[in-house]
């Protein structure tokens, strides 16, 4: 039996007060779109982030914990905004 991985599986399990359960990306069935290659666009992820109530907190989390991928509508590489 194959388990379908969603973006919710990739969200951090932390003790902070960020409301990850209301993230617009939660349950998204295309986690690869959140980690684009440098030559790929991230329009899909940016559109989802644009309607997310915690986009700012998500971006702050990415910067503080040196994440890579699309967080809060921006692409990060090791915690720095790439584009």
PDB file of C-alpha atoms in Angstrom:
ATOM      1  CA  UNK A   1       0.000   0.000   0.000  1.00  0.00           C
ATOM      2  CA  UNK A   2       1.386   3.406  -0.997  1.00  0.00           C
ATOM      3  CA  UNK A   3       0.801   6.422   1.214  1.00  0.00           C
ATOM      4  CA  UNK A   4       0.209   9.708  -0.594  1.00  0.00           C
ATOM      5  CA  UNK A   5       2.469  12.387   0.852  1.00  0.00           C
ATOM      6  CA  UNK A   6       0.946  15.850   1.117  1.00  0.00           C
ATOM      7  CA  UNK A   7       2.554  19.136   2.033  1.00  0.00           C
ATOM      8  CA  UNK A   8       1.082  18.789   5.524  1.00  0.00           C
ATOM      9  CA  UNK A   9       3.614  16.031   6.147  1.00  0.00           C
ATOM     10  CA  UNK A  10       6.409  18.535   5.505  1.00  0.00           C
ATOM     11  CA  UNK A  11       5.167  21.298   7.799  1.00  0.00           C
ATOM     12  CA  UNK A  12       7.195  21.635  10.984  1.00  0.00           C
ATOM     13  CA  UNK A  13       6.156  20.111  14.261  1.00  0.00           C
ATOM     14  CA  UNK A  14       7.179  22.820  16.704  1.00  0.00           C
ATOM     15  CA  UNK A  15       6.051  24.428  19.920  1.00  0.00           C
ATOM     16  CA  UNK A  16       5.752  27.883  18.368  1.00  0.00           C
ATOM     17  CA  UNK A  17       2.433  29.677  18.111  1.00  0.00           C
ATOM     18  CA  UNK A  18       2.168  29.571  14.312  1.00  0.00           C
ATOM     19  CA  UNK A  19      -1.196  28.129  13.313  1.00  0.00           C
ATOM     20  CA  UNK A  20       0.111  25.623  10.755  1.00  0.00           C
ATOM     21  CA  UNK A  21      -3.261  23.883  10.629  1.00  0.00           C
ATOM     22  CA  UNK A  22      -4.771  26.894   8.789  1.00  0.00           C
ATOM     23  CA  UNK A  23      -1.975  27.098   6.206  1.00  0.00           C
ATOM     24  CA  UNK A  24      -3.361  27.330   2.662  1.00  0.00           C
ATOM     25  CA  UNK A  25      -0.854  24.703   1.504  1.00  0.00           C
ATOM     26  CA  UNK A  26      -1.970  22.156   4.080  1.00  0.00           C
ATOM     27  CA  UNK A  27      -3.085  18.991   2.326  1.00  0.00           C
ATOM     28  CA  UNK A  28      -1.701  20.091  -1.048  1.00  0.00           C
ATOM     29  CA  UNK A  29      -1.048  17.008  -3.152  1.00  0.00           C
ATOM     30  CA  UNK A  30       1.806  18.559  -5.130  1.00  0.00           C
ATOM     31  CA  UNK A  31       4.676  18.963  -2.622  1.00  0.00           C
ATOM     32  CA  UNK A  32       7.234  19.034  -5.434  1.00  0.00           C
ATOM     33  CA  UNK A  33       5.862  22.424  -6.515  1.00  0.00           C
ATOM     34  CA  UNK A  34       7.043  23.894  -3.209  1.00  0.00           C
ATOM     35  CA  UNK A  35      10.639  22.906  -3.893  1.00  0.00           C
ATOM     36  CA  UNK A  36      11.282  24.026  -7.488  1.00  0.00           C
ATOM     37  CA  UNK A  37      14.568  23.669  -9.322  1.00  0.00           C
ATOM     38  CA  UNK A  38      16.243  27.033  -9.975  1.00  0.00           C
ATOM     39  CA  UNK A  39      15.084  26.927 -13.600  1.00  0.00           C
ATOM     40  CA  UNK A  40      11.431  26.229 -12.659  1.00  0.00           C
ATOM     41  CA  UNK A  41       8.881  28.883 -11.784  1.00  0.00           C
ATOM     42  CA  UNK A  42       7.028  28.831  -8.484  1.00  0.00           C
ATOM     43  CA  UNK A  43       3.828  30.507  -9.672  1.00  0.00           C
ATOM     44  CA  UNK A  44       1.609  27.702  -8.366  1.00  0.00           C
ATOM     45  CA  UNK A  45       3.026  27.955  -4.837  1.00  0.00           C
ATOM     46  CA  UNK A  46       2.968  31.761  -4.910  1.00  0.00           C
ATOM     47  CA  UNK A  47      -0.743  31.734  -5.828  1.00  0.00           C
ATOM     48  CA  UNK A  48      -1.543  29.414  -2.922  1.00  0.00           C
ATOM     49  CA  UNK A  49       0.547  31.537  -0.539  1.00  0.00           C
ATOM     50  CA  UNK A  50      -1.239  34.709  -1.687  1.00  0.00           C
ATOM     51  CA  UNK A  51      -4.445  33.484  -0.025  1.00  0.00           C
ATOM     52  CA  UNK A  52      -2.762  32.088   3.087  1.00  0.00           C
ATOM     53  CA  UNK A  53      -3.543  33.682   6.470  1.00  0.00           C
ATOM     54  CA  UNK A  54      -0.117  32.777   7.886  1.00  0.00           C
ATOM     55  CA  UNK A  55       2.113  33.650   4.911  1.00  0.00           C
ATOM     56  CA  UNK A  56       4.137  36.219   6.874  1.00  0.00           C
ATOM     57  CA  UNK A  57       4.760  33.805   9.759  1.00  0.00           C
ATOM     58  CA  UNK A  58       5.668  31.087   7.283  1.00  0.00           C
ATOM     59  CA  UNK A  59       8.289  33.296   5.611  1.00  0.00           C
ATOM     60  CA  UNK A  60       9.677  34.331   8.998  1.00  0.00           C
ATOM     61  CA  UNK A  61       9.925  30.667   9.986  1.00  0.00           C
ATOM     62  CA  UNK A  62      11.818  29.871   6.769  1.00  0.00           C
ATOM     63  CA  UNK A  63      14.317  32.655   7.396  1.00  0.00           C
ATOM     64  CA  UNK A  64      14.793  31.835  11.091  1.00  0.00           C
ATOM     65  CA  UNK A  65      15.308  28.117  10.535  1.00  0.00           C
ATOM     66  CA  UNK A  66      17.263  28.342   7.252  1.00  0.00           C
ATOM     67  CA  UNK A  67      14.691  26.524   5.115  1.00  0.00           C
ATOM     68  CA  UNK A  68      14.780  26.038   1.353  1.00  0.00           C
ATOM     69  CA  UNK A  69      11.762  26.008  -0.940  1.00  0.00           C
ATOM     70  CA  UNK A  70       8.715  28.260  -1.221  1.00  0.00           C
ATOM     71  CA  UNK A  71       7.596  29.671   2.120  1.00  0.00           C
ATOM     72  CA  UNK A  72       5.160  32.556   2.500  1.00  0.00           C
ATOM     73  CA  UNK A  73       5.104  33.215  -1.237  1.00  0.00           C
ATOM     74  CA  UNK A  74       8.865  33.643  -1.641  1.00  0.00           C
ATOM     75  CA  UNK A  75      11.534  31.149  -2.604  1.00  0.00           C
ATOM     76  CA  UNK A  76      14.199  30.606   0.043  1.00  0.00           C
ATOM     77  CA  UNK A  77      17.571  28.917  -0.151  1.00  0.00           C
ATOM     78  CA  UNK A  78      19.005  28.085   3.248  1.00  0.00           C
ATOM     79  CA  UNK A  79      16.941  30.808   4.892  1.00  0.00           C
ATOM     80  CA  UNK A  80      17.701  33.583   2.414  1.00  0.00           C
ATOM     81  CA  UNK A  81      15.232  34.911  -0.121  1.00  0.00           C
ATOM     82  CA  UNK A  82      16.327  33.690  -3.545  1.00  0.00           C
ATOM     83  CA  UNK A  83      13.466  35.168  -5.575  1.00  0.00           C
TER      84      UNK A  83
END
